[in-house]
């Protein structure tokens, strides 16, 4: 690539740009010719057939109705006042100190020492900046931890690695609310850590207290680093060892080899994981709700949008759609970056042939210390969360002691599982998730098949359509449902109006939002399956439907299944749409809504919610174990990329 | 069974023309091979016939029926894929029975037919195996059985032997030929292996860059190459540059740049040579002999540059004219060593004169020869 700092380089680039523009315009011109459409129609008929066409239409309709149009309803509302185009809501947002630092950031110092107290709290710069910097900080910390961990795990061979590999998966378990509560307790003023390391062992000179957004960053980082880890680990393993060996052969070694060869090759995978972390951090609602008593935590985009929707009547503060658009913008830009990196990812795997022995080193003694030290600290912090949840679930009080009081007791379990509304919510979640996954499986296999096998214009857009939900904030989708299905008259008396019943919309929201896990996993399975299997069947006279049912499905069944199970897991722990739509009719509410409800209603709420969190954890452990052990793990299904 | 006709077949992938205006006629019951280097378009033609590609232009006929736009599952062709494509989730029996089940044939008949065909490809008794329990050669036979059992009108073989080891490849070659003749089925065979093509085919089409260079029987392809590409691609050849000195009496004479005169012949009837025209003379290594005193013509003085004894012959590279090198297989009875000055001889019927004009491959040969000259 010619440098942009030389005349020649600039000329080259300019002429390249010119040619591309010319090609684009010329290729655009064909859009006005009837023949182009005739040819296109012919190609579609030839490639797709009736069978794939039906699948395609079904998928596009579902995503159109339950994702695209609702989102456009949000965007439309955000940019209009009484149906007329206007920037009013954005002007209001950017002149309001709650959202934008019109008067600068809060004067309170982000880190403060008073006596033997060390406060870490972060600053308040209005909801928009707050959300972004929380996302960035979480991403930075998660990436540092995740990449280092992945490097150790992928490149070194040390004792206890196989057990570590399983333990490291624990933080990826998604237990909304309760993981934040557990960390809140453990890191509290008189929490386990302060008592242990400050009061008893006296290692820490200060009593460390995480407040406000810093606490949010802590909670999120302890969860999301596992996401970066998984995505990076897969990227390291996918690097052809001969590429590193070639680097070594030419004299690079140690950190130089890592920096110059390994890291660049793994970068697309790392970046994809990091950006996904950023998006998920920005749209996370569960943690914010746990810390909602803190005024600064309420100053985040997601929380603001959440609090500006009043579900029982479907009324929405007119600023909320505009705020949602900002959230949406952040998410979509991030997602488009991920796609760019994903398309780059393949160059690390270009080499063919040869045996594929991952490069494992025996660490030297000082490396042993570094590895065990690092992994020890990370694992300790990461395992605190599930441990805290267990403590909470089996106790009735935990505040100023290292271990909770009345531990262990099963009293909470009796109280929680005898509450008919709780049982109803568990049943609801299982039912919604089950039906949603059914939809997902039926539609995702067909979609993945079309994306992987059919070479037609527009396939890229289809891929974008079905994978983008991973990045779309649930709260925005939920708002879109209110704006579209409540306000458009033709739906008001139908079951699609959330004020009539939330069930169909909850199911469709789950299906759309958790679609990527299955579709990506199936797609990956298809890519690893030789097309010749399908051609051989077709050659022997099988119709397209027969090829799909008799050859494709059995060959990628494992991928579909593992993706579907992960979709199910994430449906069960879905928060944002559940909270908004569940709020309409408590009897129809899913489990996560009930957890939030218990937290705000019951005195021993955190202990009761922990019981439900534990239930979610167990379901997830079982499913992830099956996916990992029985079906062999697929990062695509775990991460959804 | 059927004849296959391709009429002006053209298939493009974006800018790349994979096969370019192909006309081809395959006889009923013939084993017809498409031979050429990778990327020459041979597999593209095969996949067009199978129906996996739709050509941009031209038509494909089975007998009189135009099948150009018939979907692959309605063409009744039997295809054997390069990687066999034995479905891993089905047993051998189910793999072979798949096409019959689709044709809704009664179960009893299916069982009988599958057993018979497995017997025929010498896999009797392995019907219950899973594909993982089969060796490469056995998988190959399953693929063949699966394609044949539906009694296809056309058998399509896409590099079927390329994944087998050398010994098995020889064995399977005979096997395929035997079965093909037994069924009398019109067969298109794609390979890049010329020895395989020469040994198995009734006729061969040699392809290069999406075009057919020559269609002939194996013997003619080898002995009567019509152009430089075929001469170079099939077997090996020494090319000697020269100009036409004399064209009369059916035995044209050429003169090399260093003044040597050679009598040769052309391979196709409709070639007309002009006096003074530049040509190449192509000579096979086995056609060089050490000159006997009785032979007055086509004597080529040479200096031996390298000798390898292979048992059956001496394989030598010898310098001729100071700028060219010939590649010859000489009789091992007379000892030869480096530096020997030998007079070589080639029969006029073995010196094939090939035109340079209109031959896109000429510049390639020229570079090759110049490269050799520079290397000296």
mmCIF file of N, CA, C and O in Angstrom, chain B residues 2-55:
data_model
loop_
_atom_site.group_PDB
_atom_site.id
_atom_site.type_symbol
_atom_site.label_atom_id
_atom_site.label_comp_id
_atom_site.label_asym_id
_atom_site.label_seq_id
_atom_site.Cartn_x
_atom_site.Cartn_y
_atom_site.Cartn_z
ATOM 1 N N UNK B 2 -26.793 -42.673 -24.029
ATOM 2 C CA UNK B 2 -26.962 -41.444 -24.806
ATOM 3 C C UNK B 2 -25.648 -40.941 -25.400
ATOM 4 O O UNK B 2 -24.567 -41.350 -24.990
ATOM 5 N N UNK B 3 -25.793 -40.028 -26.352
ATOM 6 C CA UNK B 3 -24.656 -39.222 -26.776
ATOM 7 C C UNK B 3 -24.769 -37.880 -26.054
ATOM 8 O O UNK B 3 -25.856 -37.464 -25.665
ATOM 9 N N UNK B 4 -23.624 -37.234 -25.867
ATOM 10 C CA UNK B 4 -23.642 -35.914 -25.232
ATOM 11 C C UNK B 4 -23.117 -34.907 -26.243
ATOM 12 O O UNK B 4 -22.100 -35.150 -26.904
ATOM 13 N N UNK B 5 -23.832 -33.778 -26.364
ATOM 14 C CA UNK B 5 -23.346 -32.721 -27.237
ATOM 15 C C UNK B 5 -23.296 -31.401 -26.495
ATOM 16 O O UNK B 5 -24.268 -31.013 -25.840
ATOM 17 N N UNK B 6 -22.160 -30.741 -26.588
ATOM 18 C CA UNK B 6 -22.055 -29.381 -26.062
ATOM 19 C C UNK B 6 -21.994 -28.454 -27.260
ATOM 20 O O UNK B 6 -21.204 -28.678 -28.178
ATOM 21 N N UNK B 7 -22.839 -27.417 -27.241
ATOM 22 C CA UNK B 7 -22.847 -26.489 -28.373
ATOM 23 C C UNK B 7 -22.512 -25.093 -27.875
ATOM 24 O O UNK B 7 -23.268 -24.501 -27.096
ATOM 25 N N UNK B 8 -21.373 -24.586 -28.294
ATOM 26 C CA UNK B 8 -20.952 -23.203 -27.992
ATOM 27 C C UNK B 8 -21.101 -22.876 -26.517
ATOM 28 O O UNK B 8 -21.580 -21.820 -26.127
ATOM 29 N N UNK B 9 -20.655 -23.782 -25.683
ATOM 30 C CA UNK B 9 -20.837 -23.638 -24.243
ATOM 31 C C UNK B 9 -19.839 -22.618 -23.667
ATOM 32 O O UNK B 9 -18.634 -22.750 -23.853
ATOM 33 N N UNK B 10 -20.364 -21.616 -22.959
ATOM 34 C CA UNK B 10 -19.499 -20.632 -22.312
ATOM 35 C C UNK B 10 -19.959 -20.437 -20.874
ATOM 36 O O UNK B 10 -21.144 -20.248 -20.611
ATOM 37 N N UNK B 11 -19.002 -20.526 -19.943
ATOM 38 C CA UNK B 11 -19.326 -20.282 -18.535
ATOM 39 C C UNK B 11 -18.333 -19.271 -17.975
ATOM 40 O O UNK B 11 -17.122 -19.436 -18.099
ATOM 41 N N UNK B 12 -18.861 -18.206 -17.400
ATOM 42 C CA UNK B 12 -17.994 -17.178 -16.808
ATOM 43 C C UNK B 12 -18.205 -17.129 -15.304
ATOM 44 O O UNK B 12 -19.299 -17.362 -14.812
ATOM 45 N N UNK B 13 -17.114 -16.810 -14.590
ATOM 46 C CA UNK B 13 -17.233 -16.466 -13.172
ATOM 47 C C UNK B 13 -16.747 -15.037 -13.038
ATOM 48 O O UNK B 13 -15.547 -14.793 -13.020
ATOM 49 N N UNK B 14 -17.676 -14.101 -13.009
ATOM 50 C CA UNK B 14 -17.276 -12.694 -13.010
ATOM 51 C C UNK B 14 -16.545 -12.396 -14.291
ATOM 52 O O UNK B 14 -17.067 -12.588 -15.379
ATOM 53 N N UNK B 15 -15.295 -11.957 -14.159
ATOM 54 C CA UNK B 15 -14.511 -11.607 -15.334
ATOM 55 C C UNK B 15 -13.876 -12.837 -15.976
ATOM 56 O O UNK B 15 -13.525 -12.826 -17.148
ATOM 57 N N UNK B 16 -13.714 -13.886 -15.168
ATOM 58 C CA UNK B 16 -12.966 -15.052 -15.649
ATOM 59 C C UNK B 16 -13.846 -15.922 -16.539
ATOM 60 O O UNK B 16 -14.957 -16.286 -16.157
ATOM 61 N N UNK B 17 -13.321 -16.251 -17.710
ATOM 62 C CA UNK B 17 -14.047 -17.178 -18.588
ATOM 63 C C UNK B 17 -13.520 -18.576 -18.304
ATOM 64 O O UNK B 17 -12.398 -18.908 -18.666
ATOM 65 N N UNK B 18 -14.333 -19.392 -17.642
ATOM 66 C CA UNK B 18 -13.855 -20.708 -17.216
ATOM 67 C C UNK B 18 -13.866 -21.690 -18.368
ATOM 68 O O UNK B 18 -12.965 -22.501 -18.513
ATOM 69 N N UNK B 19 -14.907 -21.643 -19.202
ATOM 70 C CA UNK B 19 -14.838 -22.404 -20.437
ATOM 71 C C UNK B 19 -15.458 -21.567 -21.546
ATOM 72 O O UNK B 19 -16.453 -20.887 -21.349
ATOM 73 N N UNK B 20 -14.799 -21.599 -22.669
ATOM 74 C CA UNK B 20 -14.989 -20.565 -23.672
ATOM 75 C C UNK B 20 -15.440 -21.185 -24.988
ATOM 76 O O UNK B 20 -14.646 -21.806 -25.685
ATOM 77 N N UNK B 21 -16.727 -21.064 -25.299
ATOM 78 C CA UNK B 21 -17.227 -21.456 -26.607
ATOM 79 C C UNK B 21 -16.857 -22.904 -26.949
ATOM 80 O O UNK B 21 -16.238 -23.180 -27.976
ATOM 81 N N UNK B 22 -17.248 -23.815 -26.071
ATOM 82 C CA UNK B 22 -16.843 -25.217 -26.225
ATOM 83 C C UNK B 22 -17.847 -25.980 -27.102
ATOM 84 O O UNK B 22 -19.056 -25.931 -26.862
ATOM 85 N N UNK B 23 -17.339 -26.665 -28.101
ATOM 86 C CA UNK B 23 -18.162 -27.591 -28.884
ATOM 87 C C UNK B 23 -17.581 -28.981 -28.712
ATOM 88 O O UNK B 23 -16.375 -29.172 -28.859
ATOM 89 N N UNK B 24 -18.463 -29.929 -28.401
ATOM 90 C CA UNK B 24 -17.949 -31.250 -28.098
ATOM 91 C C UNK B 24 -19.014 -32.286 -28.399
ATOM 92 O O UNK B 24 -20.204 -32.044 -28.186
ATOM 93 N N UNK B 25 -18.579 -33.416 -28.918
ATOM 94 C CA UNK B 25 -19.532 -34.505 -29.136
ATOM 95 C C UNK B 25 -18.969 -35.763 -28.502
ATOM 96 O O UNK B 25 -17.829 -36.147 -28.765
ATOM 97 N N UNK B 26 -19.750 -36.376 -27.633
ATOM 98 C CA UNK B 26 -19.314 -37.610 -26.991
ATOM 99 C C UNK B 26 -20.218 -38.736 -27.463
ATOM 100 O O UNK B 26 -21.444 -38.635 -27.408
ATOM 101 N N UNK B 27 -19.591 -39.826 -27.928
ATOM 102 C CA UNK B 27 -20.355 -40.944 -28.475
ATOM 103 C C UNK B 27 -21.035 -41.751 -27.383
ATOM 104 O O UNK B 27 -20.590 -41.759 -26.222
ATOM 105 N N UNK B 28 -22.060 -42.455 -27.785
ATOM 106 C CA UNK B 28 -22.756 -43.378 -26.898
ATOM 107 C C UNK B 28 -21.789 -44.449 -26.392
ATOM 108 O O UNK B 28 -21.084 -45.079 -27.170
ATOM 109 N N UNK B 29 -21.728 -44.617 -25.079
ATOM 110 C CA UNK B 29 -20.901 -45.670 -24.508
ATOM 111 C C UNK B 29 -19.419 -45.356 -24.450
ATOM 112 O O UNK B 29 -18.613 -46.203 -24.084
ATOM 113 N N UNK B 30 -19.069 -44.157 -24.799
ATOM 114 C CA UNK B 30 -17.656 -43.793 -24.863
ATOM 115 C C UNK B 30 -17.133 -43.371 -23.494
ATOM 116 O O UNK B 30 -17.865 -42.788 -22.702
ATOM 117 N N UNK B 31 -15.867 -43.664 -23.213
ATOM 118 C CA UNK B 31 -15.223 -43.094 -22.037
ATOM 119 C C UNK B 31 -14.407 -41.904 -22.523
ATOM 120 O O UNK B 31 -13.369 -42.079 -23.162
ATOM 121 N N UNK B 32 -14.923 -40.746 -22.247
ATOM 122 C CA UNK B 32 -14.357 -39.524 -22.797
ATOM 123 C C UNK B 32 -13.688 -38.735 -21.678
ATOM 124 O O UNK B 32 -14.297 -38.473 -20.641
ATOM 125 N N UNK B 33 -12.426 -38.362 -21.886
ATOM 126 C CA UNK B 33 -11.696 -37.695 -20.814
ATOM 127 C C UNK B 33 -11.463 -36.217 -21.127
ATOM 128 O O UNK B 33 -11.114 -35.874 -22.257
ATOM 129 N N UNK B 34 -11.664 -35.389 -20.118
ATOM 130 C CA UNK B 34 -11.253 -33.987 -20.206
ATOM 131 C C UNK B 34 -9.950 -33.876 -19.442
ATOM 132 O O UNK B 34 -9.899 -34.120 -18.242
ATOM 133 N N UNK B 35 -8.896 -33.528 -20.162
ATOM 134 C CA UNK B 35 -7.561 -33.523 -19.562
ATOM 135 C C UNK B 35 -6.973 -32.131 -19.668
ATOM 136 O O UNK B 35 -7.090 -31.468 -20.703
ATOM 137 N N UNK B 36 -6.349 -31.672 -18.608
ATOM 138 C CA UNK B 36 -5.696 -30.365 -18.669
ATOM 139 C C UNK B 36 -5.177 -29.974 -17.308
ATOM 140 O O UNK B 36 -5.512 -30.595 -16.300
ATOM 141 N N UNK B 37 -4.335 -28.941 -17.276
ATOM 142 C CA UNK B 37 -3.802 -28.482 -15.987
ATOM 143 C C UNK B 37 -4.920 -27.869 -15.146
ATOM 144 O O UNK B 37 -5.993 -27.580 -15.650
ATOM 145 N N UNK B 38 -4.659 -27.655 -13.855
ATOM 146 C CA UNK B 38 -5.712 -27.110 -13.005
ATOM 147 C C UNK B 38 -6.069 -25.706 -13.482
ATOM 148 O O UNK B 38 -5.218 -24.946 -13.919
ATOM 149 N N UNK B 39 -7.354 -25.417 -13.430
ATOM 150 C CA UNK B 39 -7.819 -24.109 -13.874
ATOM 151 C C UNK B 39 -8.091 -24.035 -15.364
ATOM 152 O O UNK B 39 -8.365 -22.971 -15.890
ATOM 153 N N UNK B 40 -8.055 -25.183 -16.071
ATOM 154 C CA UNK B 40 -8.234 -25.123 -17.516
ATOM 155 C C UNK B 40 -9.709 -25.169 -17.904
ATOM 156 O O UNK B 40 -10.063 -24.974 -19.050
ATOM 157 N N UNK B 41 -10.590 -25.448 -16.935
ATOM 158 C CA UNK B 41 -12.021 -25.430 -17.230
ATOM 159 C C UNK B 41 -12.641 -26.811 -17.348
ATOM 160 O O UNK B 41 -13.827 -26.931 -17.632
ATOM 161 N N UNK B 42 -11.859 -27.868 -17.094
ATOM 162 C CA UNK B 42 -12.403 -29.217 -17.292
ATOM 163 C C UNK B 42 -13.498 -29.546 -16.281
ATOM 164 O O UNK B 42 -14.549 -30.070 -16.636
ATOM 165 N N UNK B 43 -13.247 -29.167 -15.007
ATOM 166 C CA UNK B 43 -14.275 -29.434 -13.995
ATOM 167 C C UNK B 43 -15.513 -28.572 -14.234
ATOM 168 O O UNK B 43 -16.638 -29.017 -13.988
ATOM 169 N N UNK B 44 -15.286 -27.369 -14.733
ATOM 170 C CA UNK B 44 -16.427 -26.496 -15.039
ATOM 171 C C UNK B 44 -17.359 -27.164 -16.049
ATOM 172 O O UNK B 44 -18.578 -27.166 -15.882
ATOM 173 N N UNK B 45 -16.769 -27.744 -17.087
ATOM 174 C CA UNK B 45 -17.601 -28.416 -18.096
ATOM 175 C C UNK B 45 -18.362 -29.573 -17.466
ATOM 176 O O UNK B 45 -19.562 -29.735 -17.663
ATOM 177 N N UNK B 46 -17.650 -30.348 -16.642
ATOM 178 C CA UNK B 46 -18.287 -31.495 -16.000
ATOM 179 C C UNK B 46 -19.468 -31.040 -15.145
ATOM 180 O O UNK B 46 -20.545 -31.640 -15.168
ATOM 181 N N UNK B 47 -19.251 -29.937 -14.389
ATOM 182 C CA UNK B 47 -20.317 -29.455 -13.502
ATOM 183 C C UNK B 47 -21.463 -28.828 -14.287
ATOM 184 O O UNK B 47 -22.595 -28.811 -13.805
ATOM 185 N N UNK B 48 -21.159 -28.323 -15.472
ATOM 186 C CA UNK B 48 -22.236 -27.843 -16.345
ATOM 187 C C UNK B 48 -23.085 -29.025 -16.802
ATOM 188 O O UNK B 48 -24.315 -28.939 -16.852
ATOM 189 N N UNK B 49 -22.407 -30.133 -17.134
ATOM 190 C CA UNK B 49 -23.144 -31.311 -17.592
ATOM 191 C C UNK B 49 -23.976 -31.888 -16.445
ATOM 192 O O UNK B 49 -25.106 -32.315 -16.620
ATOM 193 N N UNK B 50 -23.401 -31.850 -15.213
ATOM 194 C CA UNK B 50 -24.143 -32.357 -14.055
ATOM 195 C C UNK B 50 -25.278 -31.420 -13.663
ATOM 196 O O UNK B 50 -26.234 -31.830 -13.019
ATOM 197 N N UNK B 51 -25.148 -30.153 -14.045
ATOM 198 C CA UNK B 51 -26.202 -29.198 -13.739
ATOM 199 C C UNK B 51 -25.908 -28.310 -12.548
ATOM 200 O O UNK B 51 -26.755 -27.530 -12.132
ATOM 201 N N UNK B 52 -24.710 -28.400 -11.983
ATOM 202 C CA UNK B 52 -24.380 -27.557 -10.839
ATOM 203 C C UNK B 52 -24.039 -26.136 -11.273
ATOM 204 O O UNK B 52 -24.092 -25.202 -10.489
ATOM 205 N N UNK B 53 -23.621 -25.989 -12.515
ATOM 206 C CA UNK B 53 -23.420 -24.657 -13.082
ATOM 207 C C UNK B 53 -24.373 -24.483 -14.248
ATOM 208 O O UNK B 53 -24.619 -25.437 -14.995
ATOM 209 N N UNK B 54 -24.877 -23.270 -14.400
ATOM 210 C CA UNK B 54 -25.650 -22.969 -15.594
ATOM 211 C C UNK B 54 -24.771 -22.130 -16.508
ATOM 212 O O UNK B 54 -24.259 -21.104 -16.087
ATOM 213 N N UNK B 55 -24.571 -22.575 -17.738
ATOM 214 C CA UNK B 55 -23.701 -21.809 -18.635
ATOM 215 C C UNK B 55 -24.344 -20.484 -19.013
ATOM 216 O O UNK B 55 -25.563 -20.378 -19.082
#
